[in-house]
Coordinates of C-alpha atoms in Angstrom, one line a residue:
Chain R
M26 CA 10.0 1.2 -28.6
L27 CA 10.5 5.0 -29.1
A28 CA 8.4 5.0 -32.3
I29 CA 5.6 3.2 -30.5
F30 CA 5.9 5.5 -27.5
K31 CA 5.7 8.6 -29.8
R32 CA 2.8 7.2 -31.8
E33 CA 0.8 6.3 -28.6
F34 CA 1.6 9.5 -26.8
K35 CA 0.5 11.6 -29.7
S36 CA -2.6 9.5 -30.1
Y37 CA -3.6 10.0 -26.4
M38 CA -3.1 13.8 -26.6
R39 CA -4.9 14.1 -29.9
N40 CA -8.0 12.1 -29.3
M41 CA -8.8 13.9 -26.0
T42 CA -8.3 10.8 -23.7
G43 CA -5.1 12.3 -22.4
P44 CA -6.4 15.8 -21.7
I45 CA -9.5 14.4 -20.1
F46 CA -7.4 12.1 -17.9
I47 CA -5.2 15.1 -16.9
L48 CA -8.3 17.3 -16.3
F49 CA -9.9 14.8 -14.0
L50 CA -6.8 14.1 -12.0
L51 CA -6.0 17.8 -11.6
L52 CA -9.7 18.5 -10.8
F53 CA -9.8 15.8 -8.1
T54 CA -6.4 17.0 -6.6
G55 CA -7.7 20.6 -6.7
V56 CA -10.8 19.7 -4.8
C57 CA -8.9 17.7 -2.2
A58 CA -6.3 20.5 -1.8
T59 CA -9.1 23.0 -1.4
I60 CA -10.7 21.0 1.3
F61 CA -7.7 19.9 3.3
N62 CA -5.1 22.6 2.6
L63 CA -7.1 25.7 1.9
L64 CA -10.2 25.3 4.1
L65 CA -9.0 23.0 6.9
Q66 CA -5.5 24.5 6.5
Y67 CA -3.5 21.3 6.9
S68 CA 0.2 21.7 6.6
S69 CA 0.7 18.3 5.1
F70 CA -0.1 17.4 1.6
S71 CA -0.5 13.7 2.5
Y72 CA -4.2 14.0 3.1
T73 CA -4.8 15.5 -0.3
I74 CA -2.7 12.7 -1.9
E75 CA -4.5 10.0 0.1
Y76 CA -7.9 11.1 -1.3
T77 CA -6.5 11.8 -4.8
S78 CA -5.7 8.0 -5.0
I79 CA -9.5 7.3 -5.1
A80 CA -9.6 9.1 -8.5
F81 CA -7.4 6.3 -9.9
L82 CA -10.3 3.9 -9.6
I83 CA -12.0 5.7 -12.5
I84 CA -9.4 7.5 -14.5
I85 CA -6.8 4.7 -14.8
P86 CA -9.3 2.2 -16.4
I87 CA -10.3 5.0 -18.8
I88 CA -6.8 5.8 -20.0
T89 CA -5.7 2.1 -20.2
M90 CA -8.8 0.7 -21.8
R91 CA -7.6 1.2 -25.4
S92 CA -3.9 0.5 -24.8
L93 CA -3.9 -3.1 -26.1
S94 CA -7.5 -3.9 -26.9
E95 CA -7.7 -1.3 -29.7
D96 CA -4.9 -3.0 -31.6
K97 CA -6.9 -6.2 -31.3
T98 CA -10.1 -4.6 -32.6
N99 CA -8.4 -2.8 -35.5
K100 CA -6.3 -5.9 -36.2
T101 CA -3.2 -3.6 -36.1
D102 CA -1.6 -6.0 -33.7
Y103 CA -0.8 -8.3 -36.6
L104 CA 0.9 -5.3 -38.2
L105 CA 2.9 -4.7 -35.0
F106 CA 3.8 -8.4 -34.8
S107 CA 5.1 -8.3 -38.4
L108 CA 7.5 -5.5 -37.6
P109 CA 11.1 -6.3 -36.5
I110 CA 10.5 -5.3 -32.9
K111 CA 10.2 -7.3 -29.8
T112 CA 6.8 -7.8 -28.1
S113 CA 8.4 -6.3 -24.9
S114 CA 9.2 -3.1 -26.8
I115 CA 5.5 -2.8 -28.0
V116 CA 4.3 -3.2 -24.4
L117 CA 6.9 -0.9 -22.9
G118 CA 6.3 1.8 -25.6
K119 CA 2.6 1.8 -24.8
F120 CA 3.2 1.7 -21.0
F121 CA 5.6 4.6 -21.1
A122 CA 3.2 6.6 -23.3
I123 CA 0.5 6.3 -20.6
V124 CA 3.1 7.0 -17.9
A125 CA 4.1 10.2 -19.8
V126 CA 0.4 11.3 -19.8
F127 CA 0.1 10.4 -16.1
S128 CA 3.3 12.3 -15.3
I129 CA 1.9 15.6 -16.6
P130 CA -0.6 16.2 -13.7
M131 CA 1.9 14.7 -11.3
I132 CA 4.4 17.4 -12.3
V133 CA 1.8 20.1 -11.9
M134 CA 1.0 18.7 -8.4
L135 CA 4.7 19.2 -7.4
F136 CA 4.1 22.9 -7.3
Y137 CA 1.1 22.8 -4.9
P138 CA 3.1 22.5 -1.7
F139 CA 5.4 25.3 -2.8
V140 CA 2.5 27.6 -3.4
L141 CA 0.9 26.7 -0.1
S142 CA 4.3 27.3 1.8
A143 CA 3.8 31.0 1.2
Y144 CA 1.0 30.9 3.9
G145 CA 2.8 28.9 6.6
H146 CA 5.0 25.9 7.2
M147 CA 4.4 23.0 4.8
Y148 CA 5.6 19.5 5.6
Y149 CA 7.6 19.0 2.5
G150 CA 9.1 15.6 3.4
A151 CA 5.8 13.9 4.1
G152 CA 4.1 15.6 1.1
Y153 CA 6.6 14.8 -1.5
S154 CA 7.1 11.2 -0.3
A155 CA 3.3 10.8 -0.5
M156 CA 3.4 12.1 -4.1
F157 CA 6.1 9.6 -4.9
A158 CA 4.0 6.8 -3.4
L159 CA 1.0 8.0 -5.4
Y160 CA 3.2 7.9 -8.6
L161 CA 4.3 4.3 -7.9
L162 CA 0.8 3.3 -7.1
G163 CA -0.3 4.8 -10.4
L164 CA 2.4 2.9 -12.3
A165 CA 1.3 -0.4 -10.7
L166 CA -2.4 0.2 -11.4
I167 CA -1.6 1.2 -15.1
A168 CA 0.4 -2.1 -15.5
I169 CA -2.5 -4.1 -14.1
C170 CA -5.2 -2.4 -16.3
M171 CA -3.0 -2.8 -19.4
F172 CA -2.8 -6.5 -18.6
I173 CA -6.6 -6.6 -18.4
S174 CA -6.8 -4.7 -21.6
S175 CA -4.7 -7.3 -23.4
F176 CA -7.4 -9.9 -22.8
T177 CA -10.3 -8.3 -24.7
E178 CA -11.1 -6.7 -28.0
S179 CA -13.8 -4.5 -26.4
Q180 CA -12.6 -1.2 -24.8
V181 CA -15.8 -1.1 -22.7
I182 CA -15.3 -4.6 -21.3
S183 CA -11.7 -3.7 -20.6
A184 CA -12.7 -0.5 -18.7
V185 CA -15.5 -2.2 -16.8
V186 CA -13.3 -5.2 -15.7
S187 CA -10.4 -2.8 -14.8
L188 CA -12.8 -0.6 -12.8
G189 CA -14.1 -3.7 -10.9
F190 CA -10.6 -4.8 -10.2
M191 CA -9.5 -1.3 -9.1
V192 CA -12.5 -1.2 -6.7
F193 CA -11.6 -4.6 -5.4
L194 CA -8.0 -3.5 -4.7
W195 CA -9.3 -0.4 -3.0
V196 CA -11.6 -2.2 -0.6
L197 CA -9.2 -5.0 0.0
P198 CA -7.8 -3.5 3.2
F199 CA -11.4 -3.3 4.5
L200 CA -12.2 -6.8 3.4
I201 CA -9.1 -8.1 5.2
A202 CA -10.4 -6.5 8.4
I203 CA -13.7 -8.3 8.3
L204 CA -12.4 -11.6 6.9
P205 CA -12.7 -14.4 9.6
D206 CA -9.3 -15.7 10.8
S207 CA -10.4 -19.3 11.1
A208 CA -8.3 -22.0 9.5
L209 CA -11.3 -23.4 7.6
V210 CA -12.0 -20.0 5.9
S211 CA -8.4 -19.6 4.9
F212 CA -8.4 -23.2 3.6
I213 CA -11.5 -22.6 1.5
C214 CA -10.2 -19.3 0.1
I215 CA -6.8 -21.0 -0.9
I216 CA -8.6 -23.9 -2.6
V217 CA -10.7 -21.3 -4.5
C218 CA -7.5 -19.5 -5.6
E219 CA -6.0 -22.8 -6.7
G220 CA -9.1 -23.5 -8.7
L221 CA -8.7 -20.2 -10.4
I222 CA -5.1 -20.9 -11.2
S223 CA -6.2 -24.2 -12.8
L224 CA -8.9 -22.3 -14.8
L225 CA -6.2 -20.0 -16.0
I226 CA -4.1 -22.9 -17.1
W227 CA -7.1 -24.3 -19.0
L228 CA -7.6 -20.9 -20.7
L229 CA -4.0 -20.8 -21.6
T230 CA -3.6 -24.3 -22.9
K231 CA -7.2 -25.1 -24.0
N232 CA -6.5 -28.5 -22.6
P233 CA -8.8 -29.7 -19.8
N234 CA -6.5 -32.7 -18.9
V235 CA -3.5 -30.4 -18.2
A236 CA -5.8 -28.1 -16.1
M237 CA -7.1 -31.1 -14.1
I238 CA -3.5 -32.4 -13.5
A239 CA -2.5 -28.9 -12.3
A240 CA -5.6 -28.7 -10.0
C241 CA -4.7 -32.1 -8.5
I242 CA -1.0 -31.0 -8.0
L243 CA -2.2 -27.9 -6.2
V244 CA -5.3 -29.0 -4.3
I245 CA -4.1 -32.5 -3.0
P246 CA -1.1 -31.2 -1.0
T247 CA -3.1 -28.3 0.3
C248 CA -5.8 -30.7 1.6
A249 CA -3.1 -32.9 3.1
I250 CA -1.5 -30.0 4.9
Y251 CA -4.8 -28.9 6.2
F252 CA -5.7 -32.4 7.4
F253 CA -2.4 -32.8 9.4
K254 CA -1.6 -29.2 10.3
S255 CA -4.8 -27.1 10.1
V256 CA -3.2 -24.6 12.6
W257 CA -0.9 -23.4 9.8
F258 CA -4.0 -22.1 8.0
K259 CA -5.2 -20.0 10.9
N260 CA -5.3 -16.4 9.6
L261 CA -3.2 -17.4 6.6
F262 CA -5.4 -16.0 3.9
P263 CA -5.9 -12.5 5.5
T264 CA -2.2 -12.3 6.1
I265 CA -1.4 -13.1 2.4
L266 CA -4.0 -10.5 1.3
E267 CA -2.5 -7.9 3.6
K268 CA 0.9 -8.5 2.2
L269 CA -0.4 -8.2 -1.3
S270 CA -2.6 -5.2 -0.9
L271 CA -1.4 -2.3 -3.0
Y272 CA -3.4 0.3 -1.1
S273 CA -2.1 -0.9 2.3
R274 CA 1.5 -0.4 1.0
F275 CA 0.5 3.0 -0.3
S276 CA -1.0 4.0 3.0
N277 CA 2.2 3.0 4.8
L278 CA 4.3 5.2 2.5
N279 CA 1.8 8.0 2.8
S280 CA 1.9 8.0 6.6
G281 CA 5.4 9.4 6.7
Y282 CA 7.0 6.0 7.2
F283 CA 8.9 5.6 3.9
D284 CA 10.0 2.0 3.6
I285 CA 12.0 0.8 0.6
K286 CA 10.3 -2.6 1.0
D287 CA 7.0 -1.0 0.0
I288 CA 8.6 0.7 -2.9
I289 CA 10.1 -2.5 -4.1
Y290 CA 6.8 -4.2 -3.8
L291 CA 4.9 -1.6 -5.9
L292 CA 7.7 -1.8 -8.5
S293 CA 7.5 -5.6 -8.5
V294 CA 3.8 -5.5 -9.2
T295 CA 4.4 -3.1 -12.1
V296 CA 7.2 -5.3 -13.6
F297 CA 5.2 -8.5 -13.1
F298 CA 2.0 -7.2 -14.8
L299 CA 4.1 -5.7 -17.7
F300 CA 5.7 -9.1 -18.1
L301 CA 2.2 -10.7 -18.1
C302 CA 1.2 -8.2 -20.8
V303 CA 4.2 -9.3 -22.9
Q304 CA 3.2 -13.0 -22.4
S305 CA -0.4 -12.2 -23.3
L306 CA 0.8 -10.7 -26.6
E307 CA 3.3 -13.4 -27.2
K308 CA 0.5 -16.0 -26.8
R309 CA -1.4 -14.3 -29.6
R310 CA 1.7 -14.0 -31.7
L311 CA 2.6 -17.7 -31.2
N312 CA -1.0 -19.0 -31.9
Chain H
M204 CA -11.1 -42.8 -50.1
D205 CA -10.1 -39.2 -50.8
N206 CA -12.7 -37.9 -48.3
Q207 CA -11.3 -40.3 -45.7
N208 CA -7.7 -39.0 -46.3
V209 CA -8.8 -35.4 -46.1
S210 CA -10.6 -36.2 -42.8
V211 CA -7.6 -38.0 -41.4
E212 CA -5.4 -35.1 -42.4
S213 CA -7.6 -32.4 -41.0
R214 CA -7.9 -34.4 -37.7
E215 CA -4.1 -34.6 -37.7
A216 CA -3.8 -30.9 -38.3
L217 CA -6.3 -30.2 -35.5
R218 CA -4.4 -32.5 -33.1
R219 CA -1.2 -30.7 -34.0
R220 CA -2.7 -27.3 -33.5
R221 CA -4.1 -28.3 -30.1
A222 CA -0.7 -29.7 -29.1
K223 CA 0.9 -26.5 -30.1
T224 CA -1.7 -24.4 -28.1
T225 CA -1.1 -26.6 -25.0
K226 CA 2.7 -26.4 -25.4
N227 CA 2.6 -22.6 -25.9
G228 CA 0.2 -22.1 -23.0
L229 CA 2.3 -24.3 -20.7
Y230 CA 5.4 -22.4 -21.7
I231 CA 3.8 -19.1 -20.9
F232 CA 2.5 -20.3 -17.6
A233 CA 5.8 -21.8 -16.6
V234 CA 7.8 -18.7 -17.5
S235 CA 5.3 -16.4 -15.7
A236 CA 5.4 -18.7 -12.6
V237 CA 9.2 -18.5 -12.6
V238 CA 9.2 -14.7 -12.9
L239 CA 6.6 -14.6 -10.1
A240 CA 8.7 -16.8 -7.9
V241 CA 11.8 -14.6 -8.5
I242 CA 9.8 -11.5 -7.6
I243 CA 8.4 -13.2 -4.4
V244 CA 12.0 -14.3 -3.4
V245 CA 13.3 -10.8 -4.0
N246 CA 10.5 -9.3 -1.9
L247 CA 11.0 -11.9 0.9
L248 CA 14.8 -11.2 1.0
V249 CA 14.2 -7.5 1.2
G250 CA 11.6 -8.2 3.9
L251 CA 14.4 -9.8 6.0
I252 CA 16.3 -6.5 6.2
P253 CA 15.5 -4.8 9.5
S254 CA 13.1 -1.8 9.0
H255 CA 15.4 0.7 10.7
I256 CA 17.8 0.2 7.7
T257 CA 15.2 0.2 4.9
A258 CA 12.8 2.8 6.2
F259 CA 13.0 6.6 6.5
D260 CA 11.0 9.0 8.6
T261 CA 9.8 11.7 6.2
T262 CA 7.7 13.5 8.8
T263 CA 8.9 17.0 9.6
Q264 CA 8.4 16.4 13.3
K265 CA 10.4 13.1 13.0
Y266 CA 7.6 11.1 14.8
Y267 CA 9.2 7.8 14.0
T268 CA 12.8 8.7 14.9
A269 CA 14.3 8.8 18.4
D270 CA 15.6 12.3 19.3
P271 CA 19.3 12.8 20.3
E272 CA 18.3 12.8 24.0
T273 CA 16.6 9.5 23.8
K274 CA 19.5 8.1 21.8
Q275 CA 22.0 9.2 24.5
Y276 CA 19.8 7.8 27.2
L277 CA 19.4 4.4 25.5
S278 CA 23.2 4.2 24.8
N279 CA 23.9 4.6 28.5
L280 CA 21.2 2.0 29.6
D281 CA 22.7 -0.5 32.0
Q282 CA 19.7 -2.7 32.7
D283 CA 18.3 -5.4 30.5
V284 CA 14.9 -4.4 29.1
T285 CA 12.7 -6.7 27.0
I286 CA 10.0 -5.1 24.8
I287 CA 7.3 -7.6 23.8
W288 CA 5.2 -6.6 20.8
V289 CA 1.9 -8.5 21.3
C290 CA 0.0 -8.3 18.0
S291 CA -1.3 -10.8 15.4
E292 CA 0.1 -10.7 11.8
S293 CA -3.1 -9.3 10.5
M294 CA -3.2 -6.4 12.9
D295 CA 0.5 -5.6 12.4
D296 CA 1.5 -1.9 12.5
P297 CA 4.7 -1.4 10.5
T298 CA 5.4 1.9 12.1
I299 CA 5.5 0.3 15.6
T300 CA 7.8 -2.5 14.3
Y301 CA 10.1 0.1 12.7
F302 CA 10.1 2.2 15.9
L303 CA 10.9 -0.8 18.1
Q304 CA 13.7 -2.0 15.8
E305 CA 15.2 1.5 16.0
Y306 CA 15.1 1.3 19.9
A307 CA 16.7 -2.2 19.8
A308 CA 19.5 -0.9 17.4
L309 CA 20.2 2.0 19.8
S310 CA 21.0 -0.2 22.9
P311 CA 22.4 -3.7 23.2
K312 CA 20.5 -3.9 26.5
I313 CA 17.1 -3.8 24.7
S314 CA 15.8 -7.0 23.2
L315 CA 12.6 -7.4 21.2
K316 CA 10.1 -10.2 21.2
R317 CA 7.0 -10.8 19.2
L318 CA 4.0 -12.7 20.6
D319 CA 0.6 -13.5 19.1
P320 CA -2.3 -12.6 21.4
V321 CA -4.2 -15.8 20.8
D322 CA -1.5 -18.4 20.0
D323 CA 0.7 -17.2 22.9
S324 CA -2.1 -16.5 25.3
A325 CA -0.7 -18.9 27.9
K326 CA 2.6 -16.9 27.9
L327 CA 0.7 -13.6 28.2
K328 CA -1.5 -14.7 31.1
P329 CA 0.8 -13.5 33.9
Y330 CA 1.0 -10.0 32.3
I331 CA -2.8 -9.5 32.1
E332 CA -3.8 -11.2 35.3
G333 CA -6.3 -9.2 37.2
L334 CA -7.1 -6.9 34.3
D335 CA -10.4 -6.5 32.6
T336 CA -9.1 -7.4 29.2
E337 CA -9.5 -10.4 26.8
L338 CA -6.9 -11.6 24.4
T339 CA -8.4 -11.7 20.9
E340 CA -7.1 -11.5 17.4
D341 CA -7.5 -7.7 17.5
T342 CA -5.6 -7.1 20.7
C343 CA -2.4 -5.2 20.3
F344 CA -0.2 -3.9 23.0
L345 CA 3.4 -3.6 24.2
I346 CA 5.0 -5.1 27.3
V347 CA 8.1 -3.3 28.6
E348 CA 9.8 -5.7 31.1
S349 CA 12.8 -5.4 33.3
A350 CA 14.2 -7.4 36.2
Y351 CA 12.1 -5.2 38.6
R352 CA 8.7 -5.0 37.0
H353 CA 6.7 -4.9 33.8
Q354 CA 4.4 -2.4 32.2
L355 CA 1.7 -2.7 29.5
L356 CA 1.4 0.0 26.9
L357 CA -1.8 0.0 24.8
L358 CA -1.7 0.9 21.1
T359 CA -3.8 4.0 22.0
D360 CA -1.0 5.1 24.3
L361 CA 1.4 5.4 21.4
Y362 CA -0.8 7.7 19.3
F363 CA -1.8 11.2 20.2
I364 CA -5.2 11.9 18.8
Q365 CA -6.2 15.5 18.3
N366 CA -9.6 16.8 17.6
E367 CA -9.4 20.1 15.9
L368 CA -13.1 20.8 15.6
I369 CA -13.8 20.9 19.3
D370 CA -10.3 22.1 20.3
Q371 CA -9.8 19.4 22.9
Y372 CA -7.4 16.5 23.3
Y373 CA -8.4 12.9 23.3
G374 CA -7.5 10.5 26.1
L375 CA -4.1 9.1 26.2
G376 CA -3.4 6.3 28.6
A377 CA -6.8 7.1 30.1
L378 CA -7.7 3.4 30.4
P379 CA -7.3 2.2 34.0
Y380 CA -5.1 -0.7 33.2
T381 CA -2.4 1.2 31.3
Y382 CA 0.3 0.6 33.8
V383 CA 0.7 -2.6 35.8
L384 CA 3.6 -3.4 38.0
S385 CA 4.7 -6.8 39.1
N386 CA 4.9 -5.8 42.7
E387 CA 1.2 -4.8 42.5
Q388 CA 1.8 -1.2 43.0
Y389 CA 0.0 1.0 40.6
Y390 CA 1.2 4.3 39.1
Q391 CA -0.4 6.3 36.4
I392 CA 2.3 8.6 35.0
F393 CA 0.3 10.4 32.3
T394 CA -3.0 12.1 32.9
Y395 CA -4.9 13.4 29.9
A396 CA -8.4 14.6 29.5
E397 CA -10.8 12.4 27.7
T398 CA -13.5 14.1 25.7
A399 CA -16.3 12.9 23.4
G400 CA -16.2 13.9 19.7
T401 CA -14.7 12.8 16.5
A402 CA -11.0 12.5 16.3
S403 CA -9.6 14.1 13.2
R404 CA -5.8 14.0 13.5
Y405 CA -3.4 11.4 14.8
Y406 CA 0.2 11.9 16.0
F407 CA 2.6 9.0 16.6
Y408 CA 3.7 9.7 20.1
A409 CA 5.5 6.5 21.0
E410 CA 8.9 8.1 21.8
N411 CA 7.6 9.9 24.9
V412 CA 5.6 6.9 26.1
L413 CA 8.2 4.2 25.4
T414 CA 11.3 6.1 26.7
K415 CA 9.5 7.0 29.9
A416 CA 8.3 3.4 30.3
I417 CA 11.9 2.2 29.9
E418 CA 13.1 4.7 32.4
Y419 CA 10.4 3.7 34.8
M420 CA 11.1 0.0 34.4
T421 CA 14.8 0.3 35.1
M422 CA 14.5 2.2 38.4
E423 CA 15.0 0.0 41.3
N424 CA 12.9 2.1 43.6
I425 CA 10.2 4.4 42.4
P426 CA 9.7 7.6 44.3
E427 CA 6.1 8.4 45.2
D428 CA 6.2 11.6 43.2
F429 CA 7.9 10.1 40.2
T430 CA 8.2 12.3 37.1
S431 CA 10.5 11.6 34.2
S432 CA 13.7 13.5 34.6
R433 CA 14.1 13.8 30.9
A434 CA 12.7 16.5 28.6
M435 CA 10.6 14.8 26.0
V436 CA 9.2 15.6 22.6
E437 CA 6.6 18.3 23.0
E438 CA 3.0 17.4 22.7
P439 CA 1.5 18.6 19.5
S440 CA -0.4 21.7 20.3
L441 CA -3.5 23.0 18.7
S442 CA -2.4 26.6 19.3
E443 CA 0.4 25.8 16.8
P444 CA -0.5 27.6 13.6
L445 CA -0.8 25.4 10.5
L446 CA -1.0 27.9 7.7
P447 CA -1.3 31.1 9.6
H448 CA -1.2 33.6 6.7
M449 CA -4.0 31.8 4.8
T450 CA -6.9 34.2 4.7
L451 CA -10.3 33.3 3.3
T452 CA -9.7 35.5 0.2
H453 CA -6.4 33.8 -0.5
A454 CA -8.0 30.4 0.0
L455 CA -10.8 31.2 -2.4
I456 CA -8.4 32.6 -5.0
W457 CA -6.2 29.4 -4.8
A458 CA -9.3 27.2 -4.8
A459 CA -10.4 28.8 -8.0
I460 CA -6.9 28.3 -9.5
F461 CA -6.7 24.7 -8.4
V462 CA -10.3 23.6 -9.2
I463 CA -11.2 25.8 -12.2
L464 CA -8.2 27.5 -13.9
I465 CA -5.7 24.6 -14.1
P466 CA -8.2 21.9 -15.2
T467 CA -9.8 24.3 -17.7
A468 CA -6.4 25.3 -19.1
T469 CA -5.7 21.5 -19.6
I470 CA -8.9 20.9 -21.5
I471 CA -8.5 24.1 -23.6
I472 CA -5.0 22.9 -24.7
G473 CA -6.5 19.5 -25.5
L474 CA -9.4 21.0 -27.5
V475 CA -7.1 23.2 -29.5
T476 CA -4.9 20.3 -30.4
W477 CA -8.0 18.2 -31.3
I478 CA -9.5 21.0 -33.5
K479 CA -6.2 21.6 -35.3
R480 CA -6.0 17.9 -36.1
K481 CA -9.6 17.9 -37.3
R482 CA -8.9 20.9 -39.6
R483 CA -6.0 19.1 -41.2

């Protein structure tokens, strides 16, 4: 894992992807800090952090686009599979290399509240907890984008799909607010999600019969429950989305209300998507 | 004959390959589903722990934490008080839930209840009778109830909204139905100016409002000139300096460092490394 980490980290720093990522994140933070802390003179760094999270929509897909898809294009993945290392070590090595690059601007950011404290009273608690929340959000988004990267050989497709997904995650709290709370809408949305799960099974197994059976297992009970207890579906889908929304959790942490539940959720998302990355590579190795 | 054998063999190989793909795919799906289930269970279990144990108030002003005076007042509370949080799941405000749980943990006399504005509208009817308000999915308010009376606190009552640009305060409890008493008497404890403009800063102000409401609800007889006997958290003031020593010159210098110097330094370091590599 350490060898892969070193190789990837050096590669990021040598081919300019890493410095450009650091540049954009620091530039965005600098602009936000200038607006909120220098010009509007806010004592809290949370506003800066909240707006800095928007930069993730663009910069995280850029840094993760080559993480797993490049090996696929160059066929170096077969070389990696032939080495006596676990697939999880490959994924973790690559993940920690991106995290190391991501940590550099975050470390620089740690000094900003200190600098500003020379001019008045800075709210350290809220500021640093917001930074920690931003870091955890970044880890979760990196894991998600790496998983997307594992699907495709093309870096451009990986970046575009990741960008689309990032935008979706960002607008999710706004979508939840406008989503109708009726049972029928929730029922339809859940059926669509179950359809997508069946499609995923079909993609994984390449067997339409298995996908059809899975669809029946998922859809028939849902329809039955809706038929007998449609009230259970009322507002169900918006509630599920609200619980799943990464940016809602980040906003909670950023508001000065630091809940371990939100931290565990963000870490869970990171772990789950890294696990999916491992499975994605395992699938290639097995087939 | 040979061709037929080859065809049968290749079909058999294809069938085996498909079976292997299906088996591998199902294995990966099953393992992922199990991991997802474990993660969901862990999150659900953590979610069962009360927020006042898992959450921390990181604000310097401790907006979400009851001050020692409130803590002492609540520990000496001798009347039963029920706080009903009327809010749908989709409109839930975790800071309010956390704050209410902290209050409930401070006094055995305080009990919490959660009602949905639409599903429990029949239960809520007595509380909003005579008011010009409708119970919809977006309605969120608190009911503080004692043996003597009850009171409604709107969500807007719990947040102090400050407009820095026009140097004026926004309305707090300015809505006419903020306080309703069961004996049909009406008292408005808080008076705030309401001005037009765009709010730019929010302060969580629930401690003042909620503690005063509890004090108010547990008094058997309310004097005409009722004012809270307890000193409360001070209202955030605009006269409070934020970064008082920050002059325009300093702001511009630091802006240049944050926006130009630090990012440029990063890209120069990156370029130097890249050029060195190219030369090699």
